[in-house]
PDB file of C-alpha atoms in Angstrom:
ATOM      1  CA  MET A 328      22.685   9.715  -0.318  1.00 49.00           C
ATOM      2  CA  ALA A 329      23.575   6.484   1.484  1.00 51.00           C
ATOM      3  CA  LEU A 330      19.965   5.242   1.403  1.00 52.00           C
ATOM      4  CA  ILE A 331      19.740   5.855  -2.328  1.00 55.00           C
ATOM      5  CA  ASP A 332      23.065   4.055  -2.874  1.00 56.00           C
ATOM      6  CA  LYS A 333      21.726   1.086  -0.897  1.00 54.00           C
ATOM      7  CA  PHE A 334      18.550   1.067  -3.000  1.00 51.00           C
ATOM      8  CA  LEU A 335      20.498   1.213  -6.249  1.00 54.00           C
ATOM      9  CA  LYS A 336      22.678  -1.701  -5.200  1.00 50.00           C
ATOM     10  CA  LYS A 337      19.782  -3.915  -4.122  1.00 51.00           C
ATOM     11  CA  THR A 338      17.155  -2.970  -6.688  1.00 49.00           C
ATOM     12  CA  ILE A 339      18.850  -2.034  -9.939  1.00 47.00           C
ATOM     13  CA  ILE A 340      21.930  -4.225  -9.698  1.00 35.00           C
ATOM     14  CA  GLU A 341      20.630  -7.174  -7.695  1.00 43.00           C
ATOM     15  CA  GLU A 342      17.020  -6.745  -8.906  1.00 50.00           C
ATOM     16  CA  GLU A 343      15.389  -6.781  -5.461  1.00 48.00           C
ATOM     17  CA  SER A 344      12.075  -6.136  -7.168  1.00 56.00           C
ATOM     18  CA  ASP A 345      12.237  -9.677  -8.579  1.00 67.00           C
ATOM     19  CA  ILE A 346      12.032 -11.202  -5.111  1.00 80.00           C
ATOM     20  CA  PRO A 347       8.723 -13.163  -4.812  1.00 88.00           C
ATOM     21  CA  LEU A 348       5.997 -11.217  -3.050  1.00 91.00           C
ATOM     22  CA  ASN A 349       3.994 -12.911  -0.315  1.00 94.00           C
ATOM     23  CA  ILE A 350       1.200 -10.440   0.387  1.00 95.00           C
ATOM     24  CA  LEU A 351      -1.251 -10.390   3.264  1.00 96.00           C
ATOM     25  CA  ILE A 352      -4.282  -8.206   2.686  1.00 95.00           C
ATOM     26  CA  CYS A 353      -6.447  -7.348   5.734  1.00 93.00           C
ATOM     27  CA  PHE A 354      -9.926  -5.884   5.665  1.00 89.00           C
ATOM     28  CA  SER A 355     -13.354  -5.878   7.291  1.00 84.00           C
ATOM     29  CA  LYS A 356     -15.518  -4.549   4.412  1.00 86.00           C
ATOM     30  CA  GLN A 357     -15.920  -6.707   1.318  1.00 89.00           C
ATOM     31  CA  GLU A 358     -15.502  -3.718  -1.017  1.00 90.00           C
ATOM     32  CA  THR A 359     -12.145  -2.843   0.579  1.00 90.00           C
ATOM     33  CA  GLY A 360     -11.011  -6.464   0.298  1.00 91.00           C
ATOM     34  CA  THR A 361     -11.846  -6.494  -3.407  1.00 92.00           C
ATOM     35  CA  ALA A 362      -9.966  -3.239  -3.986  1.00 93.00           C
ATOM     36  CA  LEU A 363      -6.938  -4.499  -2.053  1.00 93.00           C
ATOM     37  CA  CYS A 364      -6.883  -7.739  -4.020  1.00 92.00           C
ATOM     38  CA  LYS A 365      -7.079  -5.729  -7.260  1.00 91.00           C
ATOM     39  CA  ILE A 366      -3.970  -3.821  -6.191  1.00 93.00           C
ATOM     40  CA  ALA A 367      -2.181  -6.930  -4.907  1.00 92.00           C
ATOM     41  CA  SER A 368      -2.734  -8.741  -8.209  1.00 89.00           C
ATOM     42  CA  HIS A 369      -1.210  -5.779 -10.073  1.00 89.00           C
ATOM     43  CA  PHE A 370       1.914  -6.082  -7.896  1.00 90.00           C
ATOM     44  CA  MET A 371       2.444  -9.707  -8.917  1.00 84.00           C
ATOM     45  CA  ASN A 372       5.045 -10.591 -11.545  1.00 71.00           C
ATOM     46  CA  SER A 373       4.044 -13.448 -13.854  1.00 63.00           C
ATOM     47  CA  LYS A 374       7.728 -14.247 -14.440  1.00 72.00           C
ATOM     48  CA  ILE A 375       8.342 -14.901 -10.724  1.00 75.00           C
ATOM     49  CA  LYS A 376       7.382 -18.229  -9.199  1.00 79.00           C
ATOM     50  CA  ASN A 377       5.879 -18.890  -5.768  1.00 84.00           C
ATOM     51  CA  GLU A 378       4.199 -15.541  -5.240  1.00 89.00           C
ATOM     52  CA  GLN A 379       1.186 -15.616  -2.905  1.00 92.00           C
ATOM     53  CA  ILE A 380      -1.773 -13.535  -1.777  1.00 93.00           C
ATOM     54  CA  ALA A 381      -3.455 -14.256   1.546  1.00 94.00           C
ATOM     55  CA  SER A 382      -6.762 -12.506   2.152  1.00 94.00           C
ATOM     56  CA  LEU A 383      -7.620 -12.000   5.836  1.00 95.00           C
ATOM     57  CA  HIS A 384     -11.081 -10.886   6.926  1.00 93.00           C
ATOM     58  CA  LEU A 385     -11.113  -9.862  10.583  1.00 89.00           C
ATOM     59  CA  ILE A 386     -14.327  -9.678  12.587  1.00 89.00           C
ATOM     60  CA  GLU A 387     -15.235  -9.147  16.214  1.00 88.00           C
ATOM     61  CA  LYS A 388     -15.810 -12.364  18.156  1.00 89.00           C
ATOM     62  CA  GLU A 389     -19.353 -11.287  19.039  1.00 90.00           C
ATOM     63  CA  GLU A 390     -20.236 -10.786  15.389  1.00 90.00           C
ATOM     64  CA  TYR A 391     -18.462 -13.996  14.394  1.00 93.00           C
ATOM     65  CA  ASN A 392     -20.558 -16.004  16.841  1.00 93.00           C
ATOM     66  CA  LYS A 393     -23.742 -14.706  15.207  1.00 94.00           C
ATOM     67  CA  ILE A 394     -22.829 -16.283  11.858  1.00 94.00           C
ATOM     68  CA  GLU A 395     -24.949 -19.425  11.435  1.00 92.00           C
ATOM     69  CA  ASN A 396     -22.977 -21.005   8.568  1.00 94.00           C
ATOM     70  CA  ILE A 397     -19.393 -19.906   8.344  1.00 91.00           C
ATOM     71  CA  GLU A 398     -18.721 -21.673   5.023  1.00 92.00           C
ATOM     72  CA  GLU A 399     -21.638 -19.891   3.357  1.00 93.00           C
ATOM     73  CA  TYR A 400     -20.398 -16.635   4.877  1.00 93.00           C
ATOM     74  CA  LYS A 401     -16.892 -17.208   3.448  1.00 92.00           C
ATOM     75  CA  THR A 402     -18.234 -18.141   0.024  1.00 90.00           C
ATOM     76  CA  SER A 403     -20.352 -14.968  -0.148  1.00 91.00           C
ATOM     77  CA  LEU A 404     -17.586 -12.795   1.252  1.00 92.00           C
ATOM     78  CA  PHE A 405     -14.696 -13.983  -0.922  1.00 91.00           C
ATOM     79  CA  ASP A 406     -16.514 -14.483  -4.239  1.00 85.00           C
ATOM     80  CA  GLY A 407     -15.509 -11.193  -5.918  1.00 81.00           C
ATOM     81  CA  ILE A 408     -12.279 -10.946  -3.927  1.00 86.00           C
ATOM     82  CA  ILE A 409     -10.960 -14.283  -5.210  1.00 83.00           C
ATOM     83  CA  ASN A 410     -11.897 -13.341  -8.768  1.00 82.00           C
ATOM     84  CA  GLU A 411      -9.687 -10.273  -8.487  1.00 83.00           C
ATOM     85  CA  CYS A 412      -6.813 -12.176  -6.921  1.00 78.00           C
ATOM     86  CA  LYS A 413      -6.947 -14.902  -9.575  1.00 74.00           C
ATOM     87  CA  LYS A 414      -6.220 -12.339 -12.274  1.00 75.00           C
ATOM     88  CA  SER A 415      -2.613 -12.779 -11.159  1.00 77.00           C
ATOM     89  CA  THR A 416      -0.571 -15.957 -11.245  1.00 75.00           C
ATOM     90  CA  ALA A 417      -0.198 -16.011  -7.466  1.00 81.00           C
ATOM     91  CA  MET A 418      -1.558 -18.688  -5.166  1.00 88.00           C
ATOM     92  CA  VAL A 419      -4.558 -17.355  -3.245  1.00 89.00           C
ATOM     93  CA  ARG A 420      -5.483 -18.247   0.338  1.00 92.00           C
ATOM     94  CA  THR A 421      -8.461 -16.939   2.348  1.00 92.00           C
ATOM     95  CA  PHE A 422      -9.064 -16.612   6.100  1.00 94.00           C
ATOM     96  CA  VAL A 423     -11.848 -15.418   8.352  1.00 94.00           C
ATOM     97  CA  LYS A 424     -10.692 -14.814  11.922  1.00 92.00           C
ATOM     98  CA  PRO A 425     -12.558 -13.533  14.979  1.00 92.00           C
ATOM     99  CA  SER A 426     -10.449 -11.341  17.194  1.00 87.00           C
ATOM    100  CA  GLU A 427     -10.554  -8.705  19.911  1.00 85.00           C
ATOM    101  CA  ASP A 428      -7.074  -7.408  18.974  1.00 88.00           C
ATOM    102  CA  PHE A 429      -6.850  -6.905  15.245  1.00 88.00           C
ATOM    103  CA  VAL A 430      -3.293  -5.581  15.226  1.00 90.00           C
ATOM    104  CA  SER A 431      -1.899  -8.596  17.078  1.00 91.00           C
ATOM    105  CA  GLU A 432      -3.882 -10.940  14.797  1.00 92.00           C
ATOM    106  CA  ILE A 433      -2.477  -9.263  11.695  1.00 93.00           C
ATOM    107  CA  LEU A 434       1.079  -9.538  13.007  1.00 94.00           C
ATOM    108  CA  LYS A 435       0.609 -13.193  13.987  1.00 95.00           C
ATOM    109  CA  THR A 436      -0.903 -14.146  10.631  1.00 96.00           C
ATOM    110  CA  SER A 437       1.826 -12.315   8.765  1.00 96.00           C
ATOM    111  CA  GLU A 438       4.478 -14.167  10.715  1.00 95.00           C
ATOM    112  CA  ASP A 439       2.745 -17.558  10.344  1.00 96.00           C
ATOM    113  CA  LEU A 440       2.466 -17.138   6.575  1.00 95.00           C
ATOM    114  CA  ASN A 441       5.945 -15.605   6.185  1.00 94.00           C
ATOM    115  CA  CYS A 442       4.552 -12.545   4.388  1.00 95.00           C
ATOM    116  CA  ASN A 443       6.864  -9.778   3.218  1.00 93.00           C
ATOM    117  CA  LEU A 444       4.174  -7.194   2.434  1.00 95.00           C
ATOM    118  CA  VAL A 445       1.124  -6.431   4.597  1.00 96.00           C
ATOM    119  CA  LEU A 446      -1.700  -4.328   3.092  1.00 95.00           C
ATOM    120  CA  ILE A 447      -4.397  -3.087   5.435  1.00 92.00           C
ATOM    121  CA  GLY A 448      -7.579  -1.239   4.545  1.00 89.00           C
ATOM    122  CA  ILE A 449      -8.656   1.660   6.763  1.00 82.00           C
ATOM    123  CA  GLY A 450     -11.283   4.380   6.799  1.00 69.00           C
ATOM    124  CA  LYS A 451     -10.824   7.730   5.081  1.00 68.00           C
ATOM    125  CA  THR A 452     -10.820   9.651   8.359  1.00 61.00           C
ATOM    126  CA  VAL A 453      -7.828   7.964  10.008  1.00 61.00           C
ATOM    127  CA  PHE A 454      -4.879   9.888   8.567  1.00 60.00           C
ATOM    128  CA  THR A 455      -6.262  13.402   8.737  1.00 58.00           C
ATOM    129  CA  PRO A 456      -4.190  16.542   9.431  1.00 50.00           C
ATOM    130  CA  GLN A 457      -5.920  16.817  12.797  1.00 53.00           C
ATOM    131  CA  LEU A 458      -4.697  13.371  13.844  1.00 57.00           C
ATOM    132  CA  TRP A 459      -1.254  13.595  12.285  1.00 55.00           C
ATOM    133  CA  GLY A 460       0.291  15.294  15.275  1.00 52.00           C
ATOM    134  CA  SER A 461      -1.103  12.538  17.461  1.00 52.00           C
ATOM    135  CA  TYR A 462       0.561   9.910  15.276  1.00 54.00           C
ATOM    136  CA  GLN A 463       3.928  11.676  15.436  1.00 54.00           C
ATOM    137  CA  LYS A 464       3.722  11.642  19.238  1.00 51.00           C
ATOM    138  CA  PHE A 465       2.636   8.016  19.302  1.00 50.00           C
ATOM    139  CA  LYS A 466       5.712   6.860  17.327  1.00 55.00           C
ATOM    140  CA  SER A 467       7.866   7.093  20.443  1.00 47.00           C
ATOM    141  CA  TYR A 468       5.327   5.233  22.588  1.00 48.00           C
ATOM    142  CA  GLN A 469       6.914   2.069  24.005  1.00 44.00           C
ATOM    143  CA  GLY A 470       4.152   0.579  26.158  1.00 45.00           C
ATOM    144  CA  THR A 471       1.482  -1.978  25.318  1.00 42.00           C
ATOM    145  CA  PRO A 472      -0.872  -0.487  22.706  1.00 42.00           C
ATOM    146  CA  GLU A 473      -4.375   0.149  23.927  1.00 45.00           C
ATOM    147  CA  LYS A 474      -7.287  -1.726  22.378  1.00 44.00           C
ATOM    148  CA  THR A 475      -8.075  -0.433  18.921  1.00 42.00           C
ATOM    149  CA  ASP A 476     -11.463   0.208  17.342  1.00 44.00           C
ATOM    150  CA  SER A 477     -13.484  -2.857  16.475  1.00 41.00           C
ATOM    151  CA  THR A 478     -13.115  -2.899  12.697  1.00 48.00           C
ATOM    152  CA  LEU A 479     -10.221  -2.198  10.367  1.00 50.00           C
ATOM    153  CA  ASP A 480     -12.204   0.309   8.365  1.00 48.00           C
ATOM    154  CA  THR A 481     -12.662   2.413  11.494  1.00 46.00           C
ATOM    155  CA  LEU A 482      -9.260   1.563  12.962  1.00 55.00           C
ATOM    156  CA  SER A 483      -8.060   4.483  15.036  1.00 58.00           C
ATOM    157  CA  TYR A 484      -4.809   6.321  14.344  1.00 62.00           C
ATOM    158  CA  LYS A 485      -3.368   4.595  17.424  1.00 70.00           C
ATOM    159  CA  GLY A 486      -4.151   1.172  15.945  1.00 77.00           C
ATOM    160  CA  VAL A 487      -2.539   2.100  12.649  1.00 78.00           C
ATOM    161  CA  SER A 488       0.432   3.556  14.515  1.00 77.00           C
ATOM    162  CA  SER A 489       0.794   0.374  16.537  1.00 82.00           C
ATOM    163  CA  LEU A 490       0.814  -1.768  13.421  1.00 85.00           C
ATOM    164  CA  LEU A 491       3.357   0.431  11.655  1.00 83.00           C
ATOM    165  CA  GLU A 492       5.717   0.454  14.628  1.00 83.00           C
ATOM    166  CA  ARG A 493       5.386  -3.255  15.523  1.00 88.00           C
ATOM    167  CA  ASN A 494       5.477  -4.726  12.022  1.00 90.00           C
ATOM    168  CA  ASP A 495       9.016  -5.365  10.787  1.00 89.00           C
ATOM    169  CA  LYS A 496       7.759  -6.102   7.256  1.00 90.00           C
ATOM    170  CA  THR A 497       6.822  -3.601   4.552  1.00 93.00           C
ATOM    171  CA  THR A 498       3.407  -2.224   5.389  1.00 94.00           C
ATOM    172  CA  GLY A 499       0.871  -0.645   3.036  1.00 94.00           C
ATOM    173  CA  ILE A 500      -1.970   1.419   4.467  1.00 92.00           C
ATOM    174  CA  PHE A 501      -4.795   1.574   1.943  1.00 93.00           C
ATOM    175  CA  ILE A 502      -7.374   4.361   2.175  1.00 89.00           C
ATOM    176  CA  ASP A 503     -10.231   3.196   0.018  1.00 88.00           C
ATOM    177  CA  ASN A 504     -12.176   5.860  -1.842  1.00 89.00           C
ATOM    178  CA  ASN A 505     -14.392   3.613  -3.970  1.00 90.00           C
ATOM    179  CA  LEU A 506     -11.637   2.165  -6.144  1.00 93.00           C
ATOM    180  CA  GLU A 507     -13.116   0.434  -9.187  1.00 90.00           C
ATOM    181  CA  THR A 508     -10.557   0.640 -11.971  1.00 92.00           C
ATOM    182  CA  ILE A 509      -6.837   1.274 -12.048  1.00 93.00           C
ATOM    183  CA  ASP A 510      -6.283   3.301 -15.223  1.00 94.00           C
ATOM    184  CA  GLN A 511      -4.630   6.427 -13.870  1.00 96.00           C
ATOM    185  CA  ILE A 512      -1.916   6.104 -11.166  1.00 96.00           C
ATOM    186  CA  PHE A 513      -0.081   9.013  -9.544  1.00 97.00           C
ATOM    187  CA  ILE A 514       3.168   8.397  -7.611  1.00 96.00           C
ATOM    188  CA  PRO A 515       4.616  11.403  -5.784  1.00 95.00           C
ATOM    189  CA  ILE A 516       8.179  11.249  -4.397  1.00 94.00           C
ATOM    190  CA  LEU A 517       8.588  13.888  -1.732  1.00 94.00           C
ATOM    191  CA  ASP A 518      11.287  12.330   0.442  1.00 93.00           C
ATOM    192  CA  LYS A 519      14.515  10.457  -0.393  1.00 89.00           C
ATOM    193  CA  ASN A 520      13.565   7.732   2.101  1.00 88.00           C
ATOM    194  CA  ASP A 521      10.691   6.778  -0.227  1.00 89.00           C
ATOM    195  CA  ILE A 522      12.925   5.801  -3.131  1.00 87.00           C
ATOM    196  CA  HIS A 523      11.947   2.151  -2.482  1.00 87.00           C
ATOM    197  CA  ILE A 524       8.664   3.019  -4.210  1.00 88.00           C
ATOM    198  CA  PHE A 525      10.510   2.378  -7.508  1.00 86.00           C
ATOM    199  CA  ASP A 526      10.040  -1.324  -6.916  1.00 85.00           C
ATOM    200  CA  TYR A 527       6.281  -0.857  -7.075  1.00 87.00           C
ATOM    201  CA  ILE A 528       6.423   1.528 -10.061  1.00 87.00           C
ATOM    202  CA  LYS A 529       8.208  -1.216 -11.970  1.00 85.00           C
ATOM    203  CA  ARG A 530       5.671  -3.885 -10.987  1.00 86.00           C
ATOM    204  CA  LEU A 531       2.663  -1.660 -11.776  1.00 89.00           C
ATOM    205  CA  ALA A 532       4.164  -0.687 -15.128  1.00 87.00           C
ATOM    206  CA  ASP A 533       4.846  -4.294 -16.075  1.00 82.00           C
ATOM    207  CA  LYS A 534       1.462  -5.657 -14.988  1.00 79.00           C
ATOM    208  CA  THR A 535      -1.107  -2.941 -15.799  1.00 82.00           C
ATOM    209  CA  ILE A 536      -2.030  -0.915 -18.846  1.00 86.00           C
ATOM    210  CA  ALA A 537      -2.514   2.138 -16.636  1.00 91.00           C
ATOM    211  CA  LYS A 538      -0.876   5.472 -17.251  1.00 94.00           C
ATOM    212  CA  ILE A 539       1.583   6.076 -14.398  1.00 95.00           C
ATOM    213  CA  THR A 540       2.629   9.645 -13.605  1.00 96.00           C
ATOM    214  CA  LEU A 541       5.656  10.089 -11.338  1.00 96.00           C
ATOM    215  CA  TRP A 542       5.976  13.418  -9.563  1.00 96.00           C
ATOM    216  CA  ASP A 543       9.627  13.796  -8.530  1.00 95.00           C
ATOM    217  CA  ALA A 544       9.040  16.778  -6.272  1.00 94.00           C
ATOM    218  CA  ILE A 545      12.563  16.704  -4.822  1.00 93.00           C
ATOM    219  CA  GLY A 546      14.453  16.059  -8.087  1.00 93.00           C
ATOM    220  CA  VAL A 547      16.037  12.820  -6.888  1.00 91.00           C
ATOM    221  CA  VAL A 548      15.613  10.962 -10.200  1.00 90.00           C
ATOM    222  CA  GLU A 549      17.179  13.766 -12.224  1.00 87.00           C
ATOM    223  CA  SER A 550      20.075  14.170  -9.779  1.00 88.00           C
ATOM    224  CA  VAL A 551      21.049  10.473  -9.632  1.00 85.00           C
ATOM    225  CA  PRO A 552      22.180   9.158 -13.055  1.00 87.00           C
ATOM    226  CA  GLU A 553      21.430   5.516 -12.177  1.00 84.00           C
ATOM    227  CA  LEU A 554      17.866   6.322 -11.171  1.00 86.00           C
ATOM    228  CA  LYS A 555      17.342   8.459 -14.231  1.00 88.00           C
ATOM    229  CA  LYS A 556      18.560   5.648 -16.470  1.00 87.00           C
ATOM    230  CA  ALA A 557      16.337   3.099 -14.689  1.00 85.00           C
ATOM    231  CA  PHE A 558      13.326   5.387 -15.138  1.00 88.00           C
ATOM    232  CA  GLN A 559      14.073   5.870 -18.853  1.00 88.00           C
ATOM    233  CA  ILE A 560      14.321   2.114 -19.354  1.00 87.00           C
ATOM    234  CA  MET A 561      11.001   1.702 -17.570  1.00 86.00           C
ATOM    235  CA  GLN A 562       9.455   4.275 -19.920  1.00 88.00           C
ATOM    236  CA  LYS A 563      10.880   2.572 -23.004  1.00 86.00           C
ATOM    237  CA  ASN A 564       9.717  -0.900 -21.913  1.00 85.00           C
ATOM    238  CA  ASN A 565       6.154   0.268 -21.299  1.00 84.00           C
ATOM    239  CA  ASP A 566       5.161   2.198 -24.403  1.00 78.00           C
ATOM    240  CA  GLU A 567       5.653   5.567 -22.746  1.00 80.00           C
ATOM    241  CA  ARG A 568       2.793   4.853 -20.294  1.00 91.00           C
ATOM    242  CA  VAL A 569       5.170   5.899 -17.512  1.00 92.00           C
ATOM    243  CA  VAL A 570       5.658   9.642 -17.554  1.00 94.00           C
ATOM    244  CA  MET A 571       7.375  12.254 -15.400  1.00 95.00           C
ATOM    245  CA  TRP A 572       5.321  15.224 -14.189  1.00 96.00           C
ATOM    246  CA  ASP A 573       6.721  18.543 -15.432  1.00 95.00           C
ATOM    247  CA  ASN A 574       7.649  20.467 -12.291  1.00 94.00           C
ATOM    248  CA  CYS A 575       7.181  23.722 -14.145  1.00 94.00           C
ATOM    249  CA  LYS A 576       3.455  22.990 -14.224  1.00 95.00           C
ATOM    250  CA  LYS A 577       1.143  23.341 -11.254  1.00 94.00           C
ATOM    251  CA  ILE A 578      -0.767  20.254 -10.196  1.00 95.00           C
ATOM    252  CA  GLU A 579      -4.417  21.199 -10.459  1.00 93.00           C
ATOM    253  CA  TYR A 580      -7.428  19.721  -8.728  1.00 93.00           C
ATOM    254  CA  ASP A 581      -8.882  18.522 -12.054  1.00 94.00           C
ATOM    255  CA  PHE A 582      -5.808  16.317 -12.530  1.00 96.00           C
ATOM    256  CA  ILE A 583      -6.197  14.821  -9.053  1.00 95.00           C
ATOM    257  CA  LYS A 584      -9.918  14.275  -9.646  1.00 95.00           C
ATOM    258  CA  GLY A 585      -9.171  12.180 -12.729  1.00 96.00           C
ATOM    259  CA  LEU A 586      -6.922   9.715 -10.862  1.00 97.00           C
ATOM    260  CA  ASP A 587      -7.868   6.208  -9.699  1.00 96.00           C
ATOM    261  CA  LEU A 588      -5.003   5.477  -7.343  1.00 96.00           C
ATOM    262  CA  VAL A 589      -2.162   7.285  -5.577  1.00 96.00           C
ATOM    263  CA  VAL A 590       0.832   5.248  -4.411  1.00 96.00           C
ATOM    264  CA  ILE A 591       3.143   7.123  -2.064  1.00 95.00           C
ATOM    265  CA  GLY A 592       5.894   6.390   0.447  1.00 93.00           C
ATOM    266  CA  PHE A 593       5.228   6.928   4.109  1.00 89.00           C
ATOM    267  CA  GLU A 594       7.644   9.811   4.640  1.00 90.00           C
ATOM    268  CA  GLY A 595       6.320  11.563   1.565  1.00 92.00           C
ATOM    269  CA  TRP A 596       2.771  11.073   2.818  1.00 90.00           C
ATOM    270  CA  SER A 597       3.750  12.695   6.097  1.00 86.00           C
ATOM    271  CA  LYS A 598       5.008  15.737   4.216  1.00 89.00           C
ATOM    272  CA  LEU A 599       2.042  15.876   1.854  1.00 89.00           C
ATOM    273  CA  ILE A 600      -0.671  15.649   4.492  1.00 82.00           C
ATOM    274  CA  SER A 601       1.100  18.256   6.618  1.00 80.00           C
ATOM    275  CA  SER A 602       1.580  20.665   3.715  1.00 84.00           C
ATOM    276  CA  ALA A 603      -0.532  23.587   2.514  1.00 83.00           C
ATOM    277  CA  ILE A 604      -1.190  21.896  -0.850  1.00 86.00           C
ATOM    278  CA  THR A 605      -4.950  22.252  -1.315  1.00 84.00           C
ATOM    279  CA  TRP A 606      -5.512  19.019  -3.251  1.00 89.00           C
ATOM    280  CA  SER A 607      -3.717  16.841  -0.699  1.00 84.00           C
ATOM    281  CA  HIS A 608      -7.015  16.297   1.116  1.00 80.00           C
ATOM    282  CA  SER A 609      -8.962  15.453  -2.068  1.00 86.00           C
ATOM    283  CA  LEU A 610      -7.055  12.362  -3.085  1.00 89.00           C
ATOM    284  CA  PRO A 611      -8.615   9.237  -4.637  1.00 93.00           C
ATOM    285  CA  SER A 612      -7.898   5.793  -3.186  1.00 93.00           C
ATOM    286  CA  THR A 613      -4.413   5.966  -1.754  1.00 93.00           C
ATOM    287  CA  LEU A 614      -1.830   3.331  -0.851  1.00 95.00           C
ATOM    288  CA  ILE A 615       0.830   4.536   1.603  1.00 93.00           C
ATOM    289  CA  ILE A 616       3.831   2.187   1.717  1.00 94.00           C
ATOM    290  CA  ARG A 617       6.263   2.115   4.574  1.00 91.00           C
ATOM    291  CA  LYS A 618       9.448   0.087   4.376  1.00 87.00           C
ATOM    292  CA  LYS A 619      11.193  -0.411   7.680  1.00 73.00           C
ATOM    293  CA  ILE A 620      14.733   0.959   7.701  1.00 63.00           C
ATOM    294  CA  PHE A 621      17.054  -0.846  10.101  1.00 53.00           C
TER     295      PHE A 621
END
């Protein structure tokens, strides 16, 4: 329980979740950028100063060189995206960068802007059960990553793996499934290493009017009095919009179908996608958050 003790000390006692977020969102499709900015704005805390959102649109150099007027391109691209970002109190910055190595560009931009959360949009076919074994093998790869696919939305599992392994900041992998509204959020906890997800539950509860359902599949909240108390306070402060899934009930496909967004820790995602749970491959838009553990 050492990891949980560390979380309790930093988050509940020292209120780690009140540290300003400096988010970098990375995308190639405008729709994905808009969805990512919608999520990023919901993570922002209006009581915290100096929070920032940087929106990075990456494009192949060949395609970039075909753009006749880059300013018009940026205006058209970021119109809806900026509107979403400005729903928060954060400062918003926008970038269009041509690159032949998207992963290295993301890491460089994150470092230059001193970001502490990187959100990247990918295609729905990247983290499939068929490719999961390949990812697990790639984790131990120590060489120079091979060139990834040309766009983030078709980024290969090796590109995603490279980013996860090389980025020393918290990384969110967003699988966009036509996210439009965020009214129903589902947060499964399937591994004790994912307890850091509580930071984001708190932020989502404070900023949205969405109903948030927490599925504590491993019973960690019930078994740790401090976590249970923190969850109860969260419920009380948010008009009972934050609820705990009853583990005596089976999670049905109809429930999953009614969701807008799933937020899950990386280790829990690994277990979910590798499991025999039938609805695990029918999820709505999903944000998988990995926090590096040193």
